[in-house]
Coordinates of C-alpha atoms and ligand atoms in Angstrom, one line a residue:
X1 CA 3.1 23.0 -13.1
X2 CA 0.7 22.0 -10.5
X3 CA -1.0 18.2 -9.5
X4 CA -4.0 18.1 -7.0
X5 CA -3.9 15.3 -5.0
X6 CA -7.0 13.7 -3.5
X7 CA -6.3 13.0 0.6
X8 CA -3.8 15.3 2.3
X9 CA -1.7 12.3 4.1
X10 CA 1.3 11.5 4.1
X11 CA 1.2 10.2 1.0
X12 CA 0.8 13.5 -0.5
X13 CA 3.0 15.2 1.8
X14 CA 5.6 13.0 -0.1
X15 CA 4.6 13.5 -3.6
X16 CA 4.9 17.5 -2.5
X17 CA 8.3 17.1 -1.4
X18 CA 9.2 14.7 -4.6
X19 CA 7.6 17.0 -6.8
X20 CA 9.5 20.5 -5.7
X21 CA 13.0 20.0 -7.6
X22 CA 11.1 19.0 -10.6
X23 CA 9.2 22.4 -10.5
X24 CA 6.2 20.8 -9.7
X25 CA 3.7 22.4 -7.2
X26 CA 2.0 19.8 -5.2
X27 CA -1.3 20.4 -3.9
X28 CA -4.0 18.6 -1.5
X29 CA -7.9 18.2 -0.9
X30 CA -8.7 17.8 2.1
X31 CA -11.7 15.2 1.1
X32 CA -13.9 15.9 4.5
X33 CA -13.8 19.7 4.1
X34 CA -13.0 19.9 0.4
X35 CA -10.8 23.3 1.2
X36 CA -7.2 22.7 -0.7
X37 CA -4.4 22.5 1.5
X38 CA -0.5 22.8 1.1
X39 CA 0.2 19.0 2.1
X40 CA 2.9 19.9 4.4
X41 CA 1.5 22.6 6.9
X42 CA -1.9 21.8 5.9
X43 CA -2.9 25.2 5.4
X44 CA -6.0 26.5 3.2
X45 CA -4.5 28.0 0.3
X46 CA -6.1 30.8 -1.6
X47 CA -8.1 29.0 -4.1
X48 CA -11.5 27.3 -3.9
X49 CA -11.5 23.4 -5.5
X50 CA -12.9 24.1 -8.8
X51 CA -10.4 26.8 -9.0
X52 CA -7.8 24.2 -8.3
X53 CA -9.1 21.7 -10.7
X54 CA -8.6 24.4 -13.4
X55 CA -5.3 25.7 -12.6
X56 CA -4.0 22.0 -12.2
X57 CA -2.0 19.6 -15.0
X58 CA -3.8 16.6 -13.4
X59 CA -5.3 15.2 -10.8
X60 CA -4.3 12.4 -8.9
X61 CA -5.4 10.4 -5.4
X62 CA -3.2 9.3 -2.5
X63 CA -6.0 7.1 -1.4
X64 CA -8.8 5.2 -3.1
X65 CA -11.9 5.8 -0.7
X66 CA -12.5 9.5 -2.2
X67 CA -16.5 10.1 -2.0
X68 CA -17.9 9.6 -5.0
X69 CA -19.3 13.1 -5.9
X70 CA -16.0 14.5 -5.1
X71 CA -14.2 11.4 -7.4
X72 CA -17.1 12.4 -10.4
X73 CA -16.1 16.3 -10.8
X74 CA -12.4 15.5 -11.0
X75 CA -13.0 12.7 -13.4
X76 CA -15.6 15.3 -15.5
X77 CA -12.2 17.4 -15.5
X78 CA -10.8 15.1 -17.6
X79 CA -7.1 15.4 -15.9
X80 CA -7.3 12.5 -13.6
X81 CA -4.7 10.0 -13.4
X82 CA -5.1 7.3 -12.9
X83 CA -8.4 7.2 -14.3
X84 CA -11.8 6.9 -11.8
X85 CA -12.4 3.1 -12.8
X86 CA -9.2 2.3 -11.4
X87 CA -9.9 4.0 -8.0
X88 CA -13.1 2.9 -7.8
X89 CA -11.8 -0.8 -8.4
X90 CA -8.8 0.0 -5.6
X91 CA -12.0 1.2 -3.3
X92 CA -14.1 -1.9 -3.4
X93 CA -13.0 -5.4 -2.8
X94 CA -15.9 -7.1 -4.9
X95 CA -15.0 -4.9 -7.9
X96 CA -11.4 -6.0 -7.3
X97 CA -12.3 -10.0 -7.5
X98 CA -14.4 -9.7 -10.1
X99 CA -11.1 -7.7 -12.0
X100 CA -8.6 -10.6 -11.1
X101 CA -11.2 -13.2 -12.4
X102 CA -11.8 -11.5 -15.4
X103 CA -8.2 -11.3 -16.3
X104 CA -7.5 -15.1 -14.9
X105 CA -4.9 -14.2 -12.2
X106 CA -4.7 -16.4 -9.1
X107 CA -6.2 -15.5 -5.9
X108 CA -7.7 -16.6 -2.7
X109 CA -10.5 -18.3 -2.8
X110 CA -13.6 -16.3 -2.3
X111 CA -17.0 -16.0 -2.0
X112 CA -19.2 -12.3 -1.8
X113 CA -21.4 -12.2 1.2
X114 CA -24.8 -10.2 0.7
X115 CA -27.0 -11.3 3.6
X116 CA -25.4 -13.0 6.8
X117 CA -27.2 -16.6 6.1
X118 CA -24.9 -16.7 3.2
X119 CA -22.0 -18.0 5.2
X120 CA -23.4 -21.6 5.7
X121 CA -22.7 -22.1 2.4
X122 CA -19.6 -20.0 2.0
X123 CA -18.3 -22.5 4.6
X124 CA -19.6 -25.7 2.8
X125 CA -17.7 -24.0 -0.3
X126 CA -14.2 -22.9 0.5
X127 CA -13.6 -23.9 4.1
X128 CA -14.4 -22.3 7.7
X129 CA -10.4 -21.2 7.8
X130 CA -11.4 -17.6 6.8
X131 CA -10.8 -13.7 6.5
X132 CA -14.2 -11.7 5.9
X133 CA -13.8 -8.3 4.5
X134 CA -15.5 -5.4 4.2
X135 CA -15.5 -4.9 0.7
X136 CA -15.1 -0.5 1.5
X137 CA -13.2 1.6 3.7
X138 CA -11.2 -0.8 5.0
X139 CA -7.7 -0.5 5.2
X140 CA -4.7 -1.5 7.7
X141 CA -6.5 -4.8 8.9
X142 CA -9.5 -2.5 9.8
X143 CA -12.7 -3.8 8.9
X144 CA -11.4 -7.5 8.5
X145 CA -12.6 -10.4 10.8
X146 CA -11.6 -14.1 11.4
X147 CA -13.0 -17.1 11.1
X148 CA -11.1 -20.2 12.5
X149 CA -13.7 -22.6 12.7
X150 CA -17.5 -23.6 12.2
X151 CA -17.9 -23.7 16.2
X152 CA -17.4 -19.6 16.0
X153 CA -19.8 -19.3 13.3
X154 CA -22.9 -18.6 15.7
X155 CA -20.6 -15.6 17.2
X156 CA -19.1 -14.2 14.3
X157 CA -22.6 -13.8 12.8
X158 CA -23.9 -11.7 16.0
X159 CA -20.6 -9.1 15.2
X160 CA -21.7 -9.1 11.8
X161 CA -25.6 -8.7 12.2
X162 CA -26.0 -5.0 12.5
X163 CA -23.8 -4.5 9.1
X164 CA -25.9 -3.7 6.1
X165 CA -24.5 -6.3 3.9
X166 CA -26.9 -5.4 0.8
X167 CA -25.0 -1.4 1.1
X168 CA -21.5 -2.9 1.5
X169 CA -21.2 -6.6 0.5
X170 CA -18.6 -9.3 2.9
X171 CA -15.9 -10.8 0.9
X172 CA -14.8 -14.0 2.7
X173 CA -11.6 -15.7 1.8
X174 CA -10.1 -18.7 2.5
X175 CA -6.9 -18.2 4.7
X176 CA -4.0 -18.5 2.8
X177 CA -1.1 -20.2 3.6
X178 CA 1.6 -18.2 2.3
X179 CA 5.5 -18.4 2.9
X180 CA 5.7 -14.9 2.4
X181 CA 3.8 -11.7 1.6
X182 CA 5.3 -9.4 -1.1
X183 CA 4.2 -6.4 -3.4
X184 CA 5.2 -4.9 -6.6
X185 CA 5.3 -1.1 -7.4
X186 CA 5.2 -0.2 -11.1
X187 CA 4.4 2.9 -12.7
X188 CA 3.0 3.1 -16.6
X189 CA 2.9 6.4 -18.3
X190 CA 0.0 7.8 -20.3
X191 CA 2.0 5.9 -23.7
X192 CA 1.3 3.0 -22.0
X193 CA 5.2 2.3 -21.2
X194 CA 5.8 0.5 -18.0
X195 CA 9.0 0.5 -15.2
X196 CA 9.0 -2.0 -12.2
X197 CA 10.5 -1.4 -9.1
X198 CA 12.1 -4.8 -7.8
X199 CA 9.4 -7.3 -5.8
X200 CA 9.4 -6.1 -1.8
X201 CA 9.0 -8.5 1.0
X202 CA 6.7 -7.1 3.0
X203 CA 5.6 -8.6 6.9
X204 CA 2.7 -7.6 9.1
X205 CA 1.8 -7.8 12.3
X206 CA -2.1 -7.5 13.0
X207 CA -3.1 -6.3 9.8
X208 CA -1.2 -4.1 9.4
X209 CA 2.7 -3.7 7.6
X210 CA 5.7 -3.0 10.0
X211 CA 8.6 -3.4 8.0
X212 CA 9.4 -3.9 3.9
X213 CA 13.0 -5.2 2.5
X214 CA 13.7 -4.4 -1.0
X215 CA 14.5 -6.1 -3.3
X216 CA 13.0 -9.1 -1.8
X217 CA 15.9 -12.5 -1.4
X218 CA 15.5 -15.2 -2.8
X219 CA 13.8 -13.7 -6.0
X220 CA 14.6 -15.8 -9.2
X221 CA 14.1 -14.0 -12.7
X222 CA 10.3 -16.1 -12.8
X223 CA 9.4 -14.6 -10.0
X224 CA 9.8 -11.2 -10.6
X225 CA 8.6 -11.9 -14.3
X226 CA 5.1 -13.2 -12.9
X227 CA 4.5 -10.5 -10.6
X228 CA 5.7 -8.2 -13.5
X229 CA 3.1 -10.0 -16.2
X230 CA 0.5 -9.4 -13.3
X231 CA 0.8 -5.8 -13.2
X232 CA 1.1 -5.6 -16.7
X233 CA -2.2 -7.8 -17.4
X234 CA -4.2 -5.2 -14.7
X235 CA -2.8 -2.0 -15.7
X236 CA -3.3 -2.2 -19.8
X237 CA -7.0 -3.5 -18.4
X238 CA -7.4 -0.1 -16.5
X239 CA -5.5 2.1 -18.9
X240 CA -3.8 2.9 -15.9
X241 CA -1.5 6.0 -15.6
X242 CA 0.7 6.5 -12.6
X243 CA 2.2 4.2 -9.5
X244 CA 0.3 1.0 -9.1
X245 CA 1.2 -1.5 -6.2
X246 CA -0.1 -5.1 -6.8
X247 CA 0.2 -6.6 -2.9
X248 CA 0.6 -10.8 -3.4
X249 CA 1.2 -13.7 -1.5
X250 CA 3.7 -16.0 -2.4
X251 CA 3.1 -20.0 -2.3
X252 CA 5.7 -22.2 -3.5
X253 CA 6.7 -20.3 -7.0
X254 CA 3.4 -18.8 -7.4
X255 CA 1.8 -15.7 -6.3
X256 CA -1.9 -14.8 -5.8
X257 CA -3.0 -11.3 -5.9
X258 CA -4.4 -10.3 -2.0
X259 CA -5.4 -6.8 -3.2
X260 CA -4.2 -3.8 -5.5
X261 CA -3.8 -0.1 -4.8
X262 CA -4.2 2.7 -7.0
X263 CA -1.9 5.0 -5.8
X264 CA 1.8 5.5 -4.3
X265 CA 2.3 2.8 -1.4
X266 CA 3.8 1.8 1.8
X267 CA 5.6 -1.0 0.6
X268 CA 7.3 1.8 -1.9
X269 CA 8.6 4.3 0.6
X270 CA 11.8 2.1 0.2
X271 CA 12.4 3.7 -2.8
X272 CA 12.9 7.0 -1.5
X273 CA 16.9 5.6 -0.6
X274 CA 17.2 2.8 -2.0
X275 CA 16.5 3.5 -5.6
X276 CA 17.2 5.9 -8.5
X277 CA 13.9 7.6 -8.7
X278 CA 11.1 7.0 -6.0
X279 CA 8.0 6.0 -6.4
X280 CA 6.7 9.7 -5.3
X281 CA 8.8 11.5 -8.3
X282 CA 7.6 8.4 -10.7
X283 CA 4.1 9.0 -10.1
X284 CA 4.5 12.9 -10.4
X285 CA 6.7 11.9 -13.4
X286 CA 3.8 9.7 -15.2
X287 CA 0.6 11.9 -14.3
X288 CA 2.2 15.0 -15.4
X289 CA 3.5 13.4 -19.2
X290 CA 6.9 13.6 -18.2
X291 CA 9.4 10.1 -18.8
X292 CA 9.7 8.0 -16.3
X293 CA 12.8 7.5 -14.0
X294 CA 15.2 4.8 -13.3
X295 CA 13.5 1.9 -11.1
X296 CA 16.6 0.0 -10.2
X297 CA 17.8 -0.5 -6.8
X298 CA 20.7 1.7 -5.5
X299 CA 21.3 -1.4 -2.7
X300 CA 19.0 -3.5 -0.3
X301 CA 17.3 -1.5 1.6
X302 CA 14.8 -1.8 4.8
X303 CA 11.7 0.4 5.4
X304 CA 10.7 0.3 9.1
X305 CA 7.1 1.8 10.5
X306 CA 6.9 4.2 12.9
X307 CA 3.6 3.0 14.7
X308 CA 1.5 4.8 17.0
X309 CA 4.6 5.7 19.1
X310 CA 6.8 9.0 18.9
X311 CA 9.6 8.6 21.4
X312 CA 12.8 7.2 20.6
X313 CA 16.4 8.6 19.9
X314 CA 16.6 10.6 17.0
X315 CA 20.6 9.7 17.6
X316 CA 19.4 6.4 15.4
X317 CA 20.7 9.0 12.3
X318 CA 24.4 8.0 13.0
X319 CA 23.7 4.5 11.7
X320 CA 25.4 4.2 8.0
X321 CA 22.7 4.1 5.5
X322 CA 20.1 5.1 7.6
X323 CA 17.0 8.2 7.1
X324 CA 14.1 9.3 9.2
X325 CA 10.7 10.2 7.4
X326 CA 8.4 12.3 10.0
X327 CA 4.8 12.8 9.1
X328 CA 4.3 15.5 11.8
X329 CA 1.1 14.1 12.8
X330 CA -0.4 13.8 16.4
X331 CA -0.1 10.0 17.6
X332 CA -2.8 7.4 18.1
X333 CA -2.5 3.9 18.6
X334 CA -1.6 1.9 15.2
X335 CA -0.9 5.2 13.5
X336 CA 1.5 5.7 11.0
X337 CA 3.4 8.6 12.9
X338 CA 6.8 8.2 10.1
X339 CA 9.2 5.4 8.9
X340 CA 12.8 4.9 9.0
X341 CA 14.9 4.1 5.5
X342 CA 17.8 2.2 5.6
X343 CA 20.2 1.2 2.7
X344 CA 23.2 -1.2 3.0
X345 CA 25.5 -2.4 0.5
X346 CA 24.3 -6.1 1.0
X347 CA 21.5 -7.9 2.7
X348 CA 24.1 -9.4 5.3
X349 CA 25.4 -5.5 6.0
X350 CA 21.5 -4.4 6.0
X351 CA 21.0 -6.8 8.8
X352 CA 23.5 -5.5 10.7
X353 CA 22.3 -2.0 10.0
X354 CA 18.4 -3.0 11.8
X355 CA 20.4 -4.4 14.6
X356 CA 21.8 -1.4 15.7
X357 CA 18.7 0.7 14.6
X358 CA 17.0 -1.7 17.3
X359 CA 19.0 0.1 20.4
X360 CA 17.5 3.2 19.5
X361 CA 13.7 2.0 19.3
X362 CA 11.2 1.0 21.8
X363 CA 10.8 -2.5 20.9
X364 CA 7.3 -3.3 21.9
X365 CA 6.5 -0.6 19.1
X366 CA 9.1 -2.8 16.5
X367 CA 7.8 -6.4 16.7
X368 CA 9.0 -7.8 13.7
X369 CA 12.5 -5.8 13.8
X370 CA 14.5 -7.8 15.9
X371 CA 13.9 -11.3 14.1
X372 CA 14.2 -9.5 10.1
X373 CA 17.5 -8.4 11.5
X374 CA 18.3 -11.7 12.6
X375 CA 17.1 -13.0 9.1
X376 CA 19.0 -10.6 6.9
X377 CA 22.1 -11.3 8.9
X378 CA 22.3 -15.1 7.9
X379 CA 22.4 -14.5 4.2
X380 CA 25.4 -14.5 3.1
X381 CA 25.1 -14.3 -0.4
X382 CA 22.7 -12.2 -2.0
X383 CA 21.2 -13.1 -4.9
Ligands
ATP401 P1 -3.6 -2.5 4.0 O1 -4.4 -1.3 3.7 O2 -2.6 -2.3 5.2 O3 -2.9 -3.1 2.9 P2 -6.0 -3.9 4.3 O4 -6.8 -3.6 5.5 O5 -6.4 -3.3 3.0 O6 -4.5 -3.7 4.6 P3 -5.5 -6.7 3.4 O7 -4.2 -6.2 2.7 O8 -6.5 -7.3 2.6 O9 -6.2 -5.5 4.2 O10 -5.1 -7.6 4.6 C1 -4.1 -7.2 5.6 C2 -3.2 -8.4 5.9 O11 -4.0 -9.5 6.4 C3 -2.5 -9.0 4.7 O12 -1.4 -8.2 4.3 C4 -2.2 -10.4 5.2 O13 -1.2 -10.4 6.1 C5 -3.5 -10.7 6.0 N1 -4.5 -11.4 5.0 C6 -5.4 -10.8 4.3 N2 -6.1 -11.6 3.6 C7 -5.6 -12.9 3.8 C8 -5.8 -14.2 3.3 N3 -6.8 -14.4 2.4 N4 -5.0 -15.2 3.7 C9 -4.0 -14.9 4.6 N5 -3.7 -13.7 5.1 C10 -4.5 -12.7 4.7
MG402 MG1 -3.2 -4.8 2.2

């Protein structure tokens, strides 16, 4: 059985290696160049796209900005999963408000930006406190700017003036403060069936995530219940088949969506260890018709980053617990080069774990390591 995959990251590279005890042959477009690749050497293989289309059970994307002719023959195809108004929602931020209003689930405050003068009144509205996004191709805290207060208005609107706003809209939302950012990853099957991994705790530094602990602490039975009814309310909306990851913030006892992804995610690599079936074999599992796997937790576990650095001792393996995920990619600054899995059997021991992972890591690389450690080591009970 064989899935194409849209995008030949790393995302696919993990749905290839999730996919080969199952018997099921992973392959990748390469979106710029449209040859297929193996996702692992990256090599052309023998087969032109529309050859690949045919020969494939389904068709499936590790990231939402696929070009829009490329994203219209595979949903002609009729084998792609999740469907192409899901990715396109995943791919555009004003498409993705006007979703979460529809379906009446909280959210930042926002307005939609079509022509720069617009923000005089977007700031009489909801505030000068602000994040303005690019509503495409943005991704990692790329394409996002901020806006403290009215006195930086004159010289946010001279970045923002050679932007064609009419071509790709602004949305600016009000800064939220959140006690904590988390994420959900679920999966629903083409019955319409639905598994949840438990809620992840996910923090970032400049835009962009460093390190996820899952299941979250200090989750009550509410909490995980809301964020389940959230993905529940978008993914019968989309008729979505596959791995969904609904990103939140959490104030008080409440979450608001920030954004959604159509696809396998970051904040689910955890599951690789630290759960029955990861979110890589769950995604093959529900695109391909096949049941889906257990979601539960095997124990807390930490995903850590690897960014836009590729020396450190490799000798960090002899930590309990601990597993090393290498993307094999050549390094720029605030890349994702791999990530380090680490399971423990409670959040206390987990703690511990990222304290000793922290002698084998270049620090300035790790800025939110040393203080999660710290964190996870307080807790004495787990809840
Ligand atoms: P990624 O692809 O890594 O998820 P992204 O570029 O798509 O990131 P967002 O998820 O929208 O962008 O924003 C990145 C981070 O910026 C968020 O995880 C959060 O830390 C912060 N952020 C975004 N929007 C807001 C907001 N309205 N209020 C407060 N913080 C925000
Ligand atoms: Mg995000």
């Amino acid at each position: 059985m064989k899935v194409l995959v849209y995008g030949a990251g790393q995302l696919a590279r993990m749905m290839y290696l999730a996919g080969t005890p199952l018997g099921i042959d992973v392959q990748a477009v390469d979106v710029n160049s449209q040859a297929v690749v193996n996702p692992i050497s990256k090599e052309p293989l023998n087969t032109t796209l529309e050859q690949a289309i045919l020969a494939a059970e389904s068709l499936t994307a590790e990231f939402e900005h696929v070009p829009e002719a490329l994203l219209q023959q595979a949903h002609d195809s009729g084998k792609l999963r999740p469907g192409m108004q899901a990715i396109l929602t995943g791919a555009d931020r004003v498409r993705e408000k006007a979703l979460l209003e529809k379906l009446h689930i909280a959210n930042s405050a926002h307005r939609i930006v079509t022509d720069i003068q617009q923000l005089d009144d977007v700031l009489s509205a909801i505030g000068a406190d602000l994040i303005i996004k690019a509503s495409r191709d943005g991704y990692d805290g790329y394409g996002q700017w901020r806006l403290r207060s009215q006195d930086e208005l004159a010289e946010l609107k001279l970045q923002l003036a050679d932007l064609d706003l009419q071509a790709v809209p602004l949305v600016a939302e009000k800064r939220v403060e959140f006690e904590r950012e988390v994420s959900l990853i679920g999966v629903r099957d083409t019955s319409g069936n639905v598994k949840f991994y438990p809620l992840a705790e996910n923090l970032h530094h400049q835009g962009q995530l460093h390190v996820s602990v899952a299941p979250a602490t200090d989750v009550t039975e509410a909490l995980q219940r809301q964020a389940e009814d959230i993905f529940t309310s978008l993914a019968n909306e989309l008729d979505y088949v596959g791995v969904l990851a609904v990103e939140m913030f959490q104030v008080g006892s409440s979450l608001l969506v920030n954004e959604i992804a159509p696809r396998v995610h970051n904040s689910g690599h955890w599951t690789m260890q630290g759960s029955v079936t990861c979110q890589f074999e769950n995604h093959l599992r529900a695109v391909t018709g096949l049941p889906l796997g257990d979601t539960r937790a095997i124990g807390p576990s930490a995903m850590i980053n690897i960014i836009g650095c590729t020396s450190f001792s490799r000798q960090l393996l002899s930590i309990p617990g601990c597993h090393l995920h290498w993307y094999g990619k050549s390094v720029r600054k605030k890349r994702k080069m791999g990530h380090i899995n680490v399971v423990g059997q409670t959040h206390k021991e987990l703690g511990e774990a990222l304290q000793k992972l922290a002698e084998f890591l270049p620090l300035e690389h790790f800025p939110k390591l040393i203080s999660e450690a710290k964190r996870l080591q307080a807790i004495v009970l787990d809840n």
